[in-house]
Coordinates of C-alpha atoms in Angstrom, one line a residue:
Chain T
X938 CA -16.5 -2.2 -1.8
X939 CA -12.7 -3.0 -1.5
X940 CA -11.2 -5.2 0.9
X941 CA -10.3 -3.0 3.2
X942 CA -13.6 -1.4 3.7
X943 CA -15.0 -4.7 4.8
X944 CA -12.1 -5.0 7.1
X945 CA -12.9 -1.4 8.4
X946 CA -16.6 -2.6 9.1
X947 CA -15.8 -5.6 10.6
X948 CA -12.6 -4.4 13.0
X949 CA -15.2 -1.4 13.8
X950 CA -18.5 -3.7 14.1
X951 CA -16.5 -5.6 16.6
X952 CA -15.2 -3.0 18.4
X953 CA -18.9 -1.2 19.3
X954 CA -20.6 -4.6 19.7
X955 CA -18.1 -5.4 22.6
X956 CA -18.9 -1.7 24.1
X957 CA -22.3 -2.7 23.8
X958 CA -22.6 -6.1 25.1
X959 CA -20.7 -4.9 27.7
X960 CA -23.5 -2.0 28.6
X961 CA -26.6 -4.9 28.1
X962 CA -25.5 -8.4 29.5
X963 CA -26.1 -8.5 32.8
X964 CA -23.2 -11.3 34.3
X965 CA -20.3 -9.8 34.9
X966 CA -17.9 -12.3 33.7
X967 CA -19.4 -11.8 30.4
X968 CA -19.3 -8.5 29.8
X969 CA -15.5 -8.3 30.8
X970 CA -15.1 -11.0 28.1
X971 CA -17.2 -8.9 25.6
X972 CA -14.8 -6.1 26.5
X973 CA -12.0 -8.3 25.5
X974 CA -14.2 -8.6 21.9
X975 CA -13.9 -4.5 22.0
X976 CA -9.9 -4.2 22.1
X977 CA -9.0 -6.8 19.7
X978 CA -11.5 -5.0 17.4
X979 CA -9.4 -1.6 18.0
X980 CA -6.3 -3.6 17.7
X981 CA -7.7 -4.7 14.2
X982 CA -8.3 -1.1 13.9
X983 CA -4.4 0.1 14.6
X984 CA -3.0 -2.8 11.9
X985 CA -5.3 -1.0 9.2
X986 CA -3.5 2.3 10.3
X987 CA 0.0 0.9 10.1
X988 CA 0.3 1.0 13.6
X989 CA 1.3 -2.9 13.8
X990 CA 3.7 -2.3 17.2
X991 CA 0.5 -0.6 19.1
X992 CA -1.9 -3.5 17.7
X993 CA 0.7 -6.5 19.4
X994 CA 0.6 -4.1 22.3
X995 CA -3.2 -3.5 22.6
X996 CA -3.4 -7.5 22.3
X997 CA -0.8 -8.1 24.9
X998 CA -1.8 -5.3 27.0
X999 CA -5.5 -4.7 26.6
X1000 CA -6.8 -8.3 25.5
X1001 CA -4.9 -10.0 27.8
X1002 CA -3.5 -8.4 30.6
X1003 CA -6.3 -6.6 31.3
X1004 CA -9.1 -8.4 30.8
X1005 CA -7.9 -11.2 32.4
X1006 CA -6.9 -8.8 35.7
X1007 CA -10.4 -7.8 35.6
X1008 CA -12.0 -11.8 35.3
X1009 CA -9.3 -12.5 38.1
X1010 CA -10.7 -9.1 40.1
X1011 CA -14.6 -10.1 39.3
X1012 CA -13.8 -13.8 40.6
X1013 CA -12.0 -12.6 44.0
X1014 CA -15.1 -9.4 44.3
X1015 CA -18.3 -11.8 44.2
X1016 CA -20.5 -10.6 46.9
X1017 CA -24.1 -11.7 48.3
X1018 CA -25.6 -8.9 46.7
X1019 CA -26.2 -9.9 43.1
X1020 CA -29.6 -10.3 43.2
X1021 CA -31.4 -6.8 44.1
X1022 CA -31.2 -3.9 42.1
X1023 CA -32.9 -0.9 43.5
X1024 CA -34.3 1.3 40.2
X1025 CA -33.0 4.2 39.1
X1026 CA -34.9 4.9 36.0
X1027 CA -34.1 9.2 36.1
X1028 CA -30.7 8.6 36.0
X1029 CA -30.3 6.3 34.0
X1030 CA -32.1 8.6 31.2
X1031 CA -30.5 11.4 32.5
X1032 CA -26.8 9.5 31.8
X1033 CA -28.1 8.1 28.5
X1034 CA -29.2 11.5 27.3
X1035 CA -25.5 13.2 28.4
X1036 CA -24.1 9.7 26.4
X1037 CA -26.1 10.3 23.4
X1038 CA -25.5 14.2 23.3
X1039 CA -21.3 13.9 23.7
X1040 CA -21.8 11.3 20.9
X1041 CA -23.8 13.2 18.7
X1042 CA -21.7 16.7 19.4
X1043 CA -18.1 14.5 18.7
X1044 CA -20.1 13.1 15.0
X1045 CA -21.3 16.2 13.8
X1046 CA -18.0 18.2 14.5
X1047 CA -16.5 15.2 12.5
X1048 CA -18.7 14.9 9.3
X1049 CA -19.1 18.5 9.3
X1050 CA -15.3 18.9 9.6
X1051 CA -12.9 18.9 6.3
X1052 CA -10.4 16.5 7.3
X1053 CA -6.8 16.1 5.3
X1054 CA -7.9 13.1 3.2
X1055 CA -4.3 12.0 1.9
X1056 CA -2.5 9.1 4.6
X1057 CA 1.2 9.7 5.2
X1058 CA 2.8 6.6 4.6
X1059 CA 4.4 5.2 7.8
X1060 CA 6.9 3.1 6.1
X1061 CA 6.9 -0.8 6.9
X1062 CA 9.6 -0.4 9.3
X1063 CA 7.7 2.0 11.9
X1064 CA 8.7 -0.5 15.0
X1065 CA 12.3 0.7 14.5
X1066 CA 11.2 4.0 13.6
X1067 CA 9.4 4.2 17.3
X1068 CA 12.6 3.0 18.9
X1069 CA 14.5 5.1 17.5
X1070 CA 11.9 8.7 18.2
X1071 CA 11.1 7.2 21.7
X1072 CA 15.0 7.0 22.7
X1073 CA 15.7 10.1 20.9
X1074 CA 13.3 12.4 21.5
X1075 CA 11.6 10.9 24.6
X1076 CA 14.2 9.7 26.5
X1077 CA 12.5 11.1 30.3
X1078 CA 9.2 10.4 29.4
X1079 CA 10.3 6.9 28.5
X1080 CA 11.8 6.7 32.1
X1081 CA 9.1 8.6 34.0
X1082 CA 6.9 6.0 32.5
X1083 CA 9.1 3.0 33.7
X1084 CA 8.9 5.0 37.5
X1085 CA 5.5 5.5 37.2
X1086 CA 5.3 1.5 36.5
X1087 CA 7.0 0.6 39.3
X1088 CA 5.1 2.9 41.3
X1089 CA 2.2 1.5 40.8
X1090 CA 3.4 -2.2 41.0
X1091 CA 4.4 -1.5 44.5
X1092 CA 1.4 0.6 45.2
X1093 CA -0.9 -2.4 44.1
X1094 CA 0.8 -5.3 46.4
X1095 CA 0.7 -2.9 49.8
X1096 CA -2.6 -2.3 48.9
X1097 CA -4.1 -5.8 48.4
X1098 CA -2.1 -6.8 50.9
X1099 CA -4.1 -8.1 54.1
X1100 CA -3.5 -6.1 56.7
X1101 CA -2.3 -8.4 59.6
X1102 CA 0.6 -10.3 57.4
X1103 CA 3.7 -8.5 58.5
X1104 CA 6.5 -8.0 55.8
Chain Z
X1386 CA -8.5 4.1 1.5
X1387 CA -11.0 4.5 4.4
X1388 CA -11.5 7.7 5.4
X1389 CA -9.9 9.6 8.7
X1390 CA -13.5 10.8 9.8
X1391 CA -14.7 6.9 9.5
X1392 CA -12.0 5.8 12.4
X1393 CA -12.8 9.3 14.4
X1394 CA -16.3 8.0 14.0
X1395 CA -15.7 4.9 15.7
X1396 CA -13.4 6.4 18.4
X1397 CA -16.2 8.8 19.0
X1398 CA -18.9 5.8 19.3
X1399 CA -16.6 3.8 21.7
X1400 CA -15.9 6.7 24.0
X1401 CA -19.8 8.1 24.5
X1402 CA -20.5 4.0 25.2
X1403 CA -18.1 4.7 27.8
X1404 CA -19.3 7.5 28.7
X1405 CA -22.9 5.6 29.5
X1406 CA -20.9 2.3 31.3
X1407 CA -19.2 5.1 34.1
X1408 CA -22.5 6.7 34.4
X1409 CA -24.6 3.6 35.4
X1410 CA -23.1 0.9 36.3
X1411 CA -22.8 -0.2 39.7
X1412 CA -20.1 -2.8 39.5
X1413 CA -16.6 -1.0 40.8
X1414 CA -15.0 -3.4 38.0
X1415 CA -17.1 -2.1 34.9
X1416 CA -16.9 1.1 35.6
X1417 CA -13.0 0.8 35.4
X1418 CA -13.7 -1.1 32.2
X1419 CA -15.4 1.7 31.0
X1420 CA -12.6 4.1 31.7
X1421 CA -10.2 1.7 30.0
X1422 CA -13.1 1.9 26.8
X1423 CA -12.5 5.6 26.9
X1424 CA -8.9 5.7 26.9
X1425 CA -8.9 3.3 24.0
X1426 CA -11.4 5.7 22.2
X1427 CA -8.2 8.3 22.4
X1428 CA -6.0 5.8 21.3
X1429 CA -8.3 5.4 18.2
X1430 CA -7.9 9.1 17.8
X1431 CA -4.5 9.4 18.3
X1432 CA -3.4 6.5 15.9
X1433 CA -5.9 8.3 13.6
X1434 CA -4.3 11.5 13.1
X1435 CA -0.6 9.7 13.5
X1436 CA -1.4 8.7 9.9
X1437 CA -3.3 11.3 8.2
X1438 CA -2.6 14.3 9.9
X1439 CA -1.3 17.4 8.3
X1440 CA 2.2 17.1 10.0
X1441 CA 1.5 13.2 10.1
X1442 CA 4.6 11.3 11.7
X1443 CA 5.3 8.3 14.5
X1444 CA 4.6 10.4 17.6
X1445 CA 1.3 9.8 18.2
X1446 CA 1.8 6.6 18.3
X1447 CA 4.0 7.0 20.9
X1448 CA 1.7 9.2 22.6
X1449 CA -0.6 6.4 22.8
X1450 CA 2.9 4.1 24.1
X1451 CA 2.4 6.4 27.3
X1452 CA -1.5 6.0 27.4
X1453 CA -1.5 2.8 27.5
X1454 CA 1.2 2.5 30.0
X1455 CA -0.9 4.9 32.1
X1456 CA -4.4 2.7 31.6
X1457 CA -2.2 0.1 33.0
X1458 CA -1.2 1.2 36.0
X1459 CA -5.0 2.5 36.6
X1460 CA -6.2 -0.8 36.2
X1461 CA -3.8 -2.4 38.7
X1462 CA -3.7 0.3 41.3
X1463 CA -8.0 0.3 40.4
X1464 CA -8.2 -3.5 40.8
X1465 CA -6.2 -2.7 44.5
X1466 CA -8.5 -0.9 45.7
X1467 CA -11.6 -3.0 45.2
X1468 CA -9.9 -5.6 46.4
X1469 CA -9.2 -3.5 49.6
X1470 CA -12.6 -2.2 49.5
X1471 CA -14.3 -5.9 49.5
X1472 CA -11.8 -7.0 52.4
X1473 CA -13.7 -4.4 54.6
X1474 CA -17.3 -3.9 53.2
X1475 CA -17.5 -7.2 51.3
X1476 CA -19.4 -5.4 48.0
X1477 CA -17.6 -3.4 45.2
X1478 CA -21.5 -2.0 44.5
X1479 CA -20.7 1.9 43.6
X1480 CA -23.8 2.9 45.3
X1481 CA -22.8 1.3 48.6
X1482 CA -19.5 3.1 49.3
X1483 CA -20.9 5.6 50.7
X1484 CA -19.0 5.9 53.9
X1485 CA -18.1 9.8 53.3
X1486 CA -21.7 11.0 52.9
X1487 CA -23.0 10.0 56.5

């Protein structure tokens, strides 16, 4: 086993144990930090792929923006109503069977699948190399995306905003 | 060299335990999580085949740039919404939304 096996296992172990944590605890302050365990296992996942620009932005993005939003969110969202929990025992087979099936259909059209086993090598200077495609190539993307951005920024305030406060 | 189909494997694992959070969970908040899970399965994916695909170059990972611009801006406008939703009803619980059935 080479190194970067072991750093496959543990980037992926860390990445599923996160998902799952996140299905079994039962605060929910803790499973959005066991989220947060998830995406900086998929971030260890994009650095093995020579991806190192998406990995700094997964961190940023994902590990902290995100997660934190969401511990900020769960903070301002805590209601009476932990306590009860009515049981729904057929659906929650029914929605682990449908789980288990998309899984099992995505594996075996990938082991039984004969996948191009030679990596293209990225280069080490791929950050320059996405600046350069993203202001070539996808110039109005690029700025859709910014609009989009700012959009939603503005979207977000007037909707968290309370409703008597004028201005 | 680890395999492509070991880190479709992985993206495939993370998006069906997504799949499962959406399905069940009550809590408004982890069910966006969930969706966030999923779009970082693609991610996975796209990454993935950015490197070993047959006309492997940068643009998927550009691809997943604009992904993870969009899972963004869900998770902002998302987080709004419960926000506005607890204002009024005072409970995010996905079972208690219900206004539109009665």
């Amino acid at each position: 086993m080479t190194g970067q096996y072991l750093a496959f296992f543990i980037f992926a172990l860390m990445a599923i144990t996160g998902g799952v944590f996140m299905i079994n605890l039962s605060r929910v302050i803790h499973m959005v930090l066991s989220i947060g365990l998830s995406f900086f296992g998929v971030a260890g996942l994009f650095i093995m792929l020579q991806a190192e620009f998406l990995a700094f932005v997964q961190v940023l993005i994902y590990a902290g923006a995100i997660t934190i939003m969401m511990a900020m969110g769960t903070m301002m969202t805590q209601g009476g109503d932990e306590g009860e929990k009515p049981k729904r025992r057929l659906h929650n087979v029914l929605s682990f069977l449908s789980a288990v099936l998309v899984g099992a259909f995505l594996l075996y059209g990938i082991y039984t699948t004969s996948w191009p086993t030679e990596p293209t090598d990225l280069g080490a200077n791929n950050i320059k190399e996405i600046g350069v495609t993203l202001f070539s190539n996808f110039v109005i993307p690029f700025e859709l995306a910014s609009i989009l951005l700012l959009v939603a920024l503005v979207g977000a305030i007037v909707l968290a905003k309370r409703d008597g406060e004028k201005d | 060299m680890v395999p492509l189909g070991g880190y479709l494997a992985v993206g495939a694992i993370l998006f069906s335990i997504g799949v499962y959070g959406l399905l069940t969970k009550k809590n408004g908040i982890i069910v966006l999580l969930s969706i966030e899970l999923m779009l970082n399965a693609v991610n996975v994916n796209l990454v993935a085949f950015s490197r070993f695909g047959i006309a492997a170059n940068i643009t998927g990972q550009i691809f997943s740039v604009f992904t993870i611009t969009v899972a963004a801006a869900e998770a902002a406008i998302g987080l709004a919404i419960l926000v506005a939703i607890f204002r009024n009803k005072a409970t995010i619980n996905a079972s208690e939304i219900d206004i539109m059935k009665r």
